[in-house]
Structures are given as structure tokens and as C-alpha cells.
mmCIF file of C-alpha atoms in Angstrom:
data_model
loop_
_atom_site.group_PDB
_atom_site.id
_atom_site.type_symbol
_atom_site.label_atom_id
_atom_site.label_comp_id
_atom_site.label_asym_id
_atom_site.label_seq_id
_atom_site.Cartn_x
_atom_site.Cartn_y
_atom_site.Cartn_z
ATOM 1 C CA MET A 300 53.848 31.773 -175.626
ATOM 2 C CA GLN A 301 50.600 29.847 -175.318
ATOM 3 C CA ASP A 302 51.636 28.106 -172.080
ATOM 4 C CA GLU A 303 51.690 31.457 -170.305
ATOM 5 C CA GLN A 304 47.888 31.623 -170.109
ATOM 6 C CA TYR A 305 47.779 28.540 -167.849
ATOM 7 C CA VAL A 306 50.216 29.811 -165.251
ATOM 8 C CA ARG A 307 49.412 28.901 -161.689
ATOM 9 C CA PRO A 308 48.127 31.822 -159.591
ATOM 10 C CA ALA A 309 50.530 32.668 -156.821
ATOM 11 C CA ARG A 310 51.225 34.932 -153.866
ATOM 12 C CA ARG A 311 54.128 35.523 -151.528
ATOM 13 C CA TYR A 312 54.467 33.141 -148.596
ATOM 14 C CA SER A 313 56.716 35.104 -146.296
ATOM 15 C CA PRO A 314 59.479 37.693 -146.317
ATOM 16 C CA SER A 315 62.053 34.878 -146.258
ATOM 17 C CA ILE A 316 61.236 33.988 -149.872
ATOM 18 C CA PRO A 317 63.496 35.904 -152.265
ATOM 19 C CA SER A 318 61.874 38.737 -154.141
ATOM 20 C CA GLY A 319 60.413 37.648 -157.447
ATOM 21 C CA TYR A 320 59.677 34.057 -156.472
ATOM 22 C CA LEU A 321 56.022 33.281 -155.959
ATOM 23 C CA ALA A 322 54.572 30.502 -153.891
ATOM 24 C CA PRO A 323 51.474 28.502 -154.722
ATOM 25 C CA ASN A 324 48.113 30.028 -153.943
ATOM 26 C CA LYS A 325 46.525 27.899 -151.220
ATOM 27 C CA ASP A 326 43.010 28.897 -152.294
ATOM 28 C CA LEU A 327 43.359 27.369 -155.767
ATOM 29 C CA PRO A 328 45.095 23.984 -155.658
ATOM 30 C CA TYR A 329 45.910 23.832 -159.354
ATOM 31 C CA GLY A 330 45.164 27.238 -160.772
ATOM 32 C CA PRO A 331 42.836 27.795 -163.703
ATOM 33 C CA ILE A 332 42.256 24.420 -165.320
ATOM 34 C CA PRO A 333 41.383 24.631 -169.017
ATOM 35 C CA TRP A 334 38.080 22.758 -168.788
ATOM 36 C CA ARG A 335 37.541 22.904 -172.545
ATOM 37 C CA ARG A 336 40.742 20.958 -173.095
ATOM 38 C CA LEU A 337 39.726 18.398 -170.475
ATOM 39 C CA TRP A 338 36.331 17.860 -172.076
ATOM 40 C CA ALA A 339 37.901 17.766 -175.541
ATOM 41 C CA ALA A 340 40.081 14.957 -174.208
ATOM 42 C CA CYS A 341 36.887 13.313 -172.919
ATOM 43 C CA ALA A 342 35.341 13.530 -176.373
ATOM 44 C CA ALA A 343 38.469 12.056 -177.957
ATOM 45 C CA THR A 344 38.472 9.264 -175.378
ATOM 46 C CA ALA A 345 34.805 8.549 -176.100
ATOM 47 C CA VAL A 346 35.566 8.250 -179.821
ATOM 48 C CA VAL A 347 38.427 5.826 -179.150
ATOM 49 C CA VAL A 348 36.335 3.714 -176.774
ATOM 50 C CA VAL A 349 33.295 3.702 -179.082
ATOM 51 C CA LEU A 350 35.512 2.433 -181.897
ATOM 52 C CA SER A 351 37.267 -0.101 -179.654
ATOM 53 C CA ALA A 352 34.068 -1.829 -178.514
ATOM 54 C CA PRO A 353 33.030 -3.314 -181.885
ATOM 55 C CA ILE A 354 36.660 -4.139 -182.692
ATOM 56 C CA ALA A 355 36.927 -6.141 -179.463
ATOM 57 C CA ILE A 356 33.684 -7.982 -180.187
ATOM 58 C CA LEU A 357 34.709 -8.696 -183.775
ATOM 59 C CA PHE A 358 38.066 -10.019 -182.571
ATOM 60 C CA VAL A 359 36.458 -12.334 -180.034
ATOM 61 C CA HIS A 360 33.800 -13.562 -182.501
ATOM 62 C CA GLY A 361 35.899 -13.677 -185.652
ATOM 63 C CA VAL A 362 39.343 -14.709 -184.481
ATOM 64 C CA LEU A 363 38.695 -16.608 -181.265
ATOM 65 C CA HIS A 364 35.266 -17.968 -182.345
ATOM 66 C CA ILE A 365 33.762 -17.276 -178.925
ATOM 67 C CA PRO A 366 30.246 -15.805 -178.694
ATOM 68 C CA ALA A 367 31.136 -13.077 -176.199
ATOM 69 C CA PHE A 368 27.537 -12.172 -175.444
ATOM 70 C CA ASP A 369 25.370 -15.253 -175.833
ATOM 71 C CA GLY A 370 22.081 -13.954 -174.413
ATOM 72 C CA LYS A 371 22.275 -15.989 -171.207
ATOM 73 C CA GLN A 372 23.899 -13.221 -169.215
ATOM 74 C CA ALA A 373 21.386 -11.311 -167.125
ATOM 75 C CA ALA A 374 23.278 -8.015 -167.284
ATOM 76 C CA SER A 375 24.012 -8.157 -171.003
ATOM 77 C CA ALA A 376 21.327 -10.297 -172.590
ATOM 78 C CA HIS A 377 20.837 -8.103 -175.649
ATOM 79 C CA ILE A 378 24.212 -6.470 -176.049
ATOM 80 C CA THR A 379 25.369 -5.970 -179.578
ATOM 81 C CA ALA A 380 28.458 -4.208 -180.845
ATOM 82 C CA THR A 381 26.443 -1.020 -181.321
ATOM 83 C CA SER A 382 24.884 -1.000 -177.866
ATOM 84 C CA LEU A 383 28.209 -1.848 -176.215
ATOM 85 C CA ALA A 384 29.804 1.049 -178.091
ATOM 86 C CA LEU A 385 27.076 3.450 -176.968
ATOM 87 C CA TRP A 386 27.247 2.294 -173.353
ATOM 88 C CA SER A 387 31.025 2.652 -173.454
ATOM 89 C CA GLY A 388 30.660 6.219 -174.725
ATOM 90 C CA LEU A 389 28.244 7.031 -171.905
ATOM 91 C CA ALA A 390 30.631 5.459 -169.399
ATOM 92 C CA THR A 391 33.387 7.717 -170.728
ATOM 93 C CA ILE A 392 31.242 10.811 -170.199
ATOM 94 C CA ALA A 393 30.353 9.643 -166.682
ATOM 95 C CA ALA A 394 34.033 9.036 -165.910
ATOM 96 C CA ALA A 395 34.916 12.525 -167.174
ATOM 97 C CA ALA A 396 32.208 13.996 -164.928
ATOM 98 C CA VAL A 397 33.669 12.142 -161.935
ATOM 99 C CA LEU A 398 37.150 13.374 -162.895
ATOM 100 C CA THR A 399 35.863 16.951 -163.086
ATOM 101 C CA VAL A 400 34.339 16.708 -159.607
ATOM 102 C CA LEU A 401 37.522 15.183 -158.212
ATOM 103 C CA LEU A 402 39.689 17.887 -159.793
ATOM 104 C CA ARG A 403 37.584 20.520 -158.062
ATOM 105 C CA ALA A 404 37.212 18.834 -154.690
ATOM 106 C CA VAL A 405 40.014 16.519 -153.558
ATOM 107 C CA PRO A 406 43.723 17.032 -152.934
ATOM 108 C CA ARG A 407 45.074 14.195 -155.155
ATOM 109 C CA PRO A 408 42.385 13.849 -157.810
ATOM 110 C CA LEU A 409 44.219 11.519 -160.197
ATOM 111 C CA LEU A 410 44.994 9.019 -157.455
ATOM 112 C CA PHE A 411 41.331 8.851 -156.479
ATOM 113 C CA PHE A 412 40.174 8.792 -160.089
ATOM 114 C CA ASP A 413 42.465 5.882 -160.947
ATOM 115 C CA ALA A 414 41.300 3.967 -157.868
ATOM 116 C CA ILE A 415 37.608 4.572 -158.578
ATOM 117 C CA ALA A 416 37.903 3.794 -162.294
ATOM 118 C CA THR A 417 39.888 0.607 -161.645
ATOM 119 C CA LEU A 418 37.385 -0.644 -159.087
ATOM 120 C CA VAL A 419 34.448 0.095 -161.404
ATOM 121 C CA ALA A 420 36.213 -1.665 -164.310
ATOM 122 C CA VAL A 421 36.901 -4.741 -162.174
ATOM 123 C CA LEU A 422 33.319 -4.760 -160.874
ATOM 124 C CA ILE A 423 31.894 -4.600 -164.406
ATOM 125 C CA ALA A 424 34.366 -7.264 -165.555
ATOM 126 C CA LEU A 425 33.147 -9.612 -162.827
ATOM 127 C CA LEU A 426 29.470 -9.354 -163.872
ATOM 128 C CA PRO A 427 29.646 -12.057 -166.571
ATOM 129 C CA PHE A 428 30.726 -14.602 -163.958
ATOM 130 C CA ALA A 429 27.363 -14.191 -162.202
ATOM 131 C CA SER A 430 25.607 -15.748 -165.214
ATOM 132 C CA ARG A 431 25.104 -19.335 -166.312
ATOM 133 C CA SER A 432 26.975 -18.866 -169.567
ATOM 134 C CA PRO A 433 29.769 -21.207 -170.600
ATOM 135 C CA GLU A 434 33.144 -20.403 -169.087
ATOM 136 C CA ASN A 435 34.727 -19.279 -172.361
ATOM 137 C CA VAL A 436 31.865 -16.810 -172.917
ATOM 138 C CA GLN A 437 32.230 -15.464 -169.380
ATOM 139 C CA ILE A 438 35.976 -14.955 -169.799
ATOM 140 C CA ALA A 439 35.637 -13.303 -173.216
ATOM 141 C CA SER A 440 32.889 -10.949 -172.024
ATOM 142 C CA SER A 441 34.842 -10.122 -168.891
ATOM 143 C CA LEU A 442 38.003 -9.306 -170.861
ATOM 144 C CA ILE A 443 36.084 -7.017 -173.209
ATOM 145 C CA TYR A 444 34.581 -5.124 -170.273
ATOM 146 C CA LEU A 445 37.949 -4.896 -168.532
ATOM 147 C CA LEU A 446 39.673 -3.685 -171.695
ATOM 148 C CA LEU A 447 37.141 -0.910 -172.249
ATOM 149 C CA GLY A 448 37.136 0.157 -168.589
ATOM 150 C CA LEU A 449 40.899 0.349 -168.353
ATOM 151 C CA GLU A 450 41.068 2.155 -171.689
ATOM 152 C CA ILE A 451 38.724 4.841 -170.350
ATOM 153 C CA MET A 452 40.740 5.159 -167.142
ATOM 154 C CA LEU A 453 44.148 5.340 -168.812
ATOM 155 C CA LEU A 454 43.166 7.820 -171.520
ATOM 156 C CA LEU A 455 41.306 10.214 -169.207
ATOM 157 C CA SER A 456 43.925 9.971 -166.479
ATOM 158 C CA GLY A 457 46.713 10.623 -168.979
ATOM 159 C CA ALA A 458 44.932 13.633 -170.442
ATOM 160 C CA ALA A 459 44.256 15.068 -166.990
ATOM 161 C CA GLN A 460 47.891 14.490 -165.987
ATOM 162 C CA ALA A 461 49.096 16.390 -169.061
ATOM 163 C CA ILE A 462 46.733 19.274 -168.327
ATOM 164 C CA LEU A 463 47.715 19.432 -164.651
ATOM 165 C CA THR A 464 51.414 19.327 -165.511
ATOM 166 C CA GLN A 465 50.930 22.364 -167.700
ATOM 167 C CA VAL A 466 48.830 24.160 -165.075
ATOM 168 C CA MET A 467 51.256 23.425 -162.227
ATOM 169 C CA ARG A 468 54.048 25.491 -163.749
ATOM 170 C CA ILE A 469 54.791 28.379 -161.450
ATOM 171 C CA LYS A 470 55.579 31.631 -163.137
ATOM 172 C CA VAL A 471 58.682 33.293 -161.731
ATOM 173 C CA ILE A 472 58.506 37.061 -161.851
ATOM 174 C CA PRO A 473 61.879 38.772 -161.838
ATOM 175 C CA PRO A 474 62.585 40.898 -158.770
ATOM 176 C CA THR A 475 61.656 44.515 -159.014
ATOM 177 C CA VAL A 476 64.217 47.158 -158.324
ATOM 178 C CA VAL A 477 63.135 49.467 -155.552
ATOM 179 C CA SER A 478 64.703 52.895 -155.694
ATOM 180 C CA ASN A 479 64.911 54.976 -152.531
#
């Protein structure tokens, strides 16, 4: 079974634990994390976000008839659909790097990742309101930024949760018969 290769390392806690049951290894909080799968999920997330950026801009321009990026915003004066897509892809890679560091260093990595990613998404979404653009342009730009930021957070967090759920399975070894 393929799941067997991601079994959490374990050791005995004390003699009170029945023979054959293994307790979590305190040295490795999650066991061997399949980093290739995590970074494959990052690549898939980057593809989704890169494709979502121009769709969001086309929706705002074509359907709502709002110029989302009108050139008056200091932070995004020359943003086009292509540059927003590329910046979103880079943001996805940066978020995956932060997630990797958190998985290796902190006790509840997904909680911290969700908090950090949400705060960064809200911060980026508030940037258009620091410009002198019309209110409808500020709101449209802000919603696009918020959509992309939350999309990155939800997809990466969901992928990491699926990987950790698989890694957290504890393998139960049947008791050995000791003959005297």
C-alpha cells in the first residue's frame, strides 16, 4: 500500500503502553513529510492563481465595466493582467516557502500559516485605498487582491492539511510473541 511509506516514526513511551502500540516520536513532530508532494501542490496552486488573475481582471473590466487598475495607484500603476498573474505566481512560491519553514519549525504550522497568509492578503487588499483613484476602482482592485491572496492561502493550506493527515497516521505493529 502506498500510504505505508509515509507512516509516522514512533517509539515506545513507557511500559504501561500495551505491546505493539507505538507512540509518537517527540523528535519528529510529523514524521517524514513528502516535500515533493508539497511543492507539487505549490506548483498546481501557482497555475490556478496565475490563471485566476487575468480572469478576475477580465470580469471586472468586461462585466462590471470598472477599470480595476487605472494608473493612479502608486503601488500598481502599471499592472496588467500578465504582470498581476506573474506577481501572483511569485506570491504563491513565497507562501509555499513560508509554509515549508513553518512545517519544519513551529508546533501548529497550519494555524500560523493561515494567520500570516490572511494578514498579508488583507494588507495587500488595503493598498488600493491609499491611492487617489475613484472609489469603484479602489474596491475592484482590492477585491481582486483579496481573492488572489485567499485563493493562495486556501489551496496551500488544504494541500498541506491533506499531506499532514496522511503523515500523522500511526502504524500499529502487532505484538510480538516472546517465548521463554
